[in-house]
mmCIF file of N, CA and C in Angstrom:
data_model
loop_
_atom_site.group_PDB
_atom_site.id
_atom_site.type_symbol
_atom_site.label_atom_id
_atom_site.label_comp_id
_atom_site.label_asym_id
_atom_site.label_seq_id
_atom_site.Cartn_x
_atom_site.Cartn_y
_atom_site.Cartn_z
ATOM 1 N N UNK B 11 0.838 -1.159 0.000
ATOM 2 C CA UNK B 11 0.000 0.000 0.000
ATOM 3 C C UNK B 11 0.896 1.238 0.000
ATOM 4 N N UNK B 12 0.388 2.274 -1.237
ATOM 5 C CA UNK B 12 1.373 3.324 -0.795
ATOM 6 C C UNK B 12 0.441 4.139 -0.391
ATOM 7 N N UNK B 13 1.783 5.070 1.049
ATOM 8 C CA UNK B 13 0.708 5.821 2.105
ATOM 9 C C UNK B 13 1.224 7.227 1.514
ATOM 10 N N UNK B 14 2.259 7.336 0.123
ATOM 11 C CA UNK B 14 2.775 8.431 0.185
ATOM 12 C C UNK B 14 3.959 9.361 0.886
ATOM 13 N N UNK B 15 4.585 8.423 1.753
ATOM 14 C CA UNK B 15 5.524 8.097 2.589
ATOM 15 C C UNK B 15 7.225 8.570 1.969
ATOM 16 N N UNK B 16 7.087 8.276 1.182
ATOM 17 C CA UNK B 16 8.350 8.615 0.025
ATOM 18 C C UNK B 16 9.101 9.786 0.555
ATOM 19 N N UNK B 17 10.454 9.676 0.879
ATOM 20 C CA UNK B 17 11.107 11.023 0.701
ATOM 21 C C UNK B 17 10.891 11.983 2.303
ATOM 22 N N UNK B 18 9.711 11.067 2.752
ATOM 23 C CA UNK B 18 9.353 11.934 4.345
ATOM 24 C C UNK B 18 10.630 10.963 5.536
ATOM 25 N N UNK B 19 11.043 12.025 6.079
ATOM 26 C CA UNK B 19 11.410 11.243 7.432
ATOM 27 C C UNK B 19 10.822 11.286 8.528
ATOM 28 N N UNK B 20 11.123 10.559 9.406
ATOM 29 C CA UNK B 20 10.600 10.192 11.064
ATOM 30 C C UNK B 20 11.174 9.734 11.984
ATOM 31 N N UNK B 21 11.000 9.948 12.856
ATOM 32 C CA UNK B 21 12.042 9.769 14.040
ATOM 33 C C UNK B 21 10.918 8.263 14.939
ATOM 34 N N UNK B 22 11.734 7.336 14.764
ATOM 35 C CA UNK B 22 11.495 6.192 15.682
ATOM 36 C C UNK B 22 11.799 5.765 16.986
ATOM 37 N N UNK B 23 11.334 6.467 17.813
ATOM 38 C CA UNK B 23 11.949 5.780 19.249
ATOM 39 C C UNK B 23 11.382 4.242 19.546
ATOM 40 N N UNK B 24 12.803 3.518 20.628
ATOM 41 C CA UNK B 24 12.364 2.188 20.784
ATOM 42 C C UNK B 24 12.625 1.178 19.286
ATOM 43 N N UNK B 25 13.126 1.186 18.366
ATOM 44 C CA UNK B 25 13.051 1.049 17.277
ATOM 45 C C UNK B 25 14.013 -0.284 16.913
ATOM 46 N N UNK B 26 14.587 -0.501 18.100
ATOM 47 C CA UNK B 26 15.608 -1.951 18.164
ATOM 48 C C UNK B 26 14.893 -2.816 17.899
ATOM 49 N N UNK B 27 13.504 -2.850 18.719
ATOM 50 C CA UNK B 27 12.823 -4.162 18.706
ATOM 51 C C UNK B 27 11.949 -4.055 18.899
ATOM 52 N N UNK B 28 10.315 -5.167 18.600
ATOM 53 C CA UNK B 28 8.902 -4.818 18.719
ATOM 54 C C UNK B 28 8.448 -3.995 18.168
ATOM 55 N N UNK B 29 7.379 -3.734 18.603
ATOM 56 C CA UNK B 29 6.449 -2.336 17.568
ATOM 57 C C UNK B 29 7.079 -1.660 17.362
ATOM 58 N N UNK B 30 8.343 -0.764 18.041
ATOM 59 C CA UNK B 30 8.845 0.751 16.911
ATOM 60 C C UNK B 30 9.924 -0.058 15.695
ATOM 61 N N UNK B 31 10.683 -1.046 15.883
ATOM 62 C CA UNK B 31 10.861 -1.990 14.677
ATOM 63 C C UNK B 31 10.146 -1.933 13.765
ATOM 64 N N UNK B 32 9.250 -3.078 14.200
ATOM 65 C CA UNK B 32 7.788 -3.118 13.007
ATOM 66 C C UNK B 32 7.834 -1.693 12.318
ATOM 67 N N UNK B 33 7.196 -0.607 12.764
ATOM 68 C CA UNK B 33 7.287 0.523 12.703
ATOM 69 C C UNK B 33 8.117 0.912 11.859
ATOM 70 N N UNK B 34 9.271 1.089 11.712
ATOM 71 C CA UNK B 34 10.423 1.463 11.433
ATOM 72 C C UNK B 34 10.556 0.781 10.003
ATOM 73 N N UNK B 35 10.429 -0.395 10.097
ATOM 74 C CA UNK B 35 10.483 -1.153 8.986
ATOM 75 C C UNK B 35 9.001 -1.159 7.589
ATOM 76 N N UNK B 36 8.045 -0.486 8.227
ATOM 77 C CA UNK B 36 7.249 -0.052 7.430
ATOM 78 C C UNK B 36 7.266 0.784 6.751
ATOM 79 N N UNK B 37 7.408 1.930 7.980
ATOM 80 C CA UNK B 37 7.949 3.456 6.875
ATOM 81 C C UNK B 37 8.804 3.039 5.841
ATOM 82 N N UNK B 38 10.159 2.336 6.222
ATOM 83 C CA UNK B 38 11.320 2.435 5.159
ATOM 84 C C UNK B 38 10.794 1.730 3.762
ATOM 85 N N UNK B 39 9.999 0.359 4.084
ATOM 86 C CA UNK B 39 9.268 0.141 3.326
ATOM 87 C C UNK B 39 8.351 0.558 2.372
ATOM 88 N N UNK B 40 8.025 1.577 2.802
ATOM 89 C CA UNK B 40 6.945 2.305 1.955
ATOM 90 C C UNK B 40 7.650 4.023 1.677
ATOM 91 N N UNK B 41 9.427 3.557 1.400
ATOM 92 C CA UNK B 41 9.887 4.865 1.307
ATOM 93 C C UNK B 41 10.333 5.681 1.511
ATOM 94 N N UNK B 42 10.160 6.087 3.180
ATOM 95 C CA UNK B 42 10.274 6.551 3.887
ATOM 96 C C UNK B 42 11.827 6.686 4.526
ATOM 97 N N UNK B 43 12.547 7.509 5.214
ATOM 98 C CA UNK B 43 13.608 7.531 6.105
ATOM 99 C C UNK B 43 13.114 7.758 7.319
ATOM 100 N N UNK B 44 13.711 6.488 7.884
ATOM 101 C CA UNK B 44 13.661 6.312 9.687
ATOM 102 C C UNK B 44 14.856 6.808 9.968
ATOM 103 N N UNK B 45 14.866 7.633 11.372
ATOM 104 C CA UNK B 45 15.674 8.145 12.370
ATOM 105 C C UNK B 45 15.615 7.023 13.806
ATOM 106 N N UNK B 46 16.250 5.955 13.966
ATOM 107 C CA UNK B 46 15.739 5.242 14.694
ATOM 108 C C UNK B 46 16.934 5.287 15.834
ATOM 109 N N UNK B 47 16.134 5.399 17.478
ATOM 110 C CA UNK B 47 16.515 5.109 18.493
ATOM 111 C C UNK B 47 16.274 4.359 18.983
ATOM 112 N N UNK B 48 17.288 4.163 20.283
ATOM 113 C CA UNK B 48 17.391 2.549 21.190
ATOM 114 C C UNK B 48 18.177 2.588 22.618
ATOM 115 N N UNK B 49 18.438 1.808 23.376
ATOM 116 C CA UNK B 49 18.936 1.866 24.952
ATOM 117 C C UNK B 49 20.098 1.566 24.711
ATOM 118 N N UNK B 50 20.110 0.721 23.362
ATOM 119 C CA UNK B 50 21.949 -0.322 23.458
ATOM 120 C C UNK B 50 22.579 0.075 21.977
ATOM 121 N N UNK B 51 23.480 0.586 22.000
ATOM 122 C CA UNK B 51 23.858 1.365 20.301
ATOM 123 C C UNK B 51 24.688 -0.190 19.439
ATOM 124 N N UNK B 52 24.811 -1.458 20.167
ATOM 125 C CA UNK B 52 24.697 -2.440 18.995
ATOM 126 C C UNK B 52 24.155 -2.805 18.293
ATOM 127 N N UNK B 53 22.842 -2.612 19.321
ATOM 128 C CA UNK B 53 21.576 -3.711 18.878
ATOM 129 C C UNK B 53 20.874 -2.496 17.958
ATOM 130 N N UNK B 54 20.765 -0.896 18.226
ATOM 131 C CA UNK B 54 20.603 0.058 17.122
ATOM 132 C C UNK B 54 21.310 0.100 15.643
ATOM 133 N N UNK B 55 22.893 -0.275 15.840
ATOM 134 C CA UNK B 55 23.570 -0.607 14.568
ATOM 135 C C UNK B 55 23.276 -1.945 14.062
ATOM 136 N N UNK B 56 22.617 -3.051 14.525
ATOM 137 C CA UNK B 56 22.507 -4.146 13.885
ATOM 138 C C UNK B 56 20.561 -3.918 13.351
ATOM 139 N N UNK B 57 19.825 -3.181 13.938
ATOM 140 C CA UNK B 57 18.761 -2.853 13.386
ATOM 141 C C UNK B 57 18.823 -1.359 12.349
ATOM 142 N N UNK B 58 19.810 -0.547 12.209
ATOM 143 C CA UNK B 58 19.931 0.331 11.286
ATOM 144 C C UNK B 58 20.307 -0.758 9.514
ATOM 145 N N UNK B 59 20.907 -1.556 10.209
ATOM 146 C CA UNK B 59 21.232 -2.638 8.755
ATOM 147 C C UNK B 59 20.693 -3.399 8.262
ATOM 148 N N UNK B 60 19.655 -3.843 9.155
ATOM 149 C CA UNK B 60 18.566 -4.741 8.771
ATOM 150 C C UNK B 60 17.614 -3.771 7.956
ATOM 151 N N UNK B 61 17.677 -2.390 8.219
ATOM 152 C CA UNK B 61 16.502 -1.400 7.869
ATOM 153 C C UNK B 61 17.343 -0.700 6.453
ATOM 154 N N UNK B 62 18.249 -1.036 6.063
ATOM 155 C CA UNK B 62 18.927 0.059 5.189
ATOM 156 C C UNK B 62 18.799 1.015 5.277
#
C-alpha cells in the first residue's frame, strides 16, 4: 500500500525491537527515512542494517 511516505522522514523511538521496529520497517518500506533510536547502540547498529 502506498501511504505516500516517500522522501518523508521520522524519528522512531524504541526502534531496536517490537512495535517501533515493526514501525520502522514499514515506513522504510513504503519509502520513507527512519531516524531510529534505542537503549543499546549495537543492537541500534545491527537494526539500522537490517533497515537500510
Amino acid at each position: 500500500m502506498d501511504l505516500g511516505l516517500k522522501d518523508r522522514v521520522y524519528i522512531v523511538t524504541g526502534a531496536t525491537r517490537g512495535l517501533g521496529r515493526a514501525a520502522a520497517a514499514e515506513l522504510v518500506a513504503d519509502g520513507a527515512k527512519a531516524v531510529i533510536t534505542g537503549r543499546d547502540a549495537e543492537t541500534a547498529a545491527a537494526a539500522a542494517a537490517d533497515l537500510g
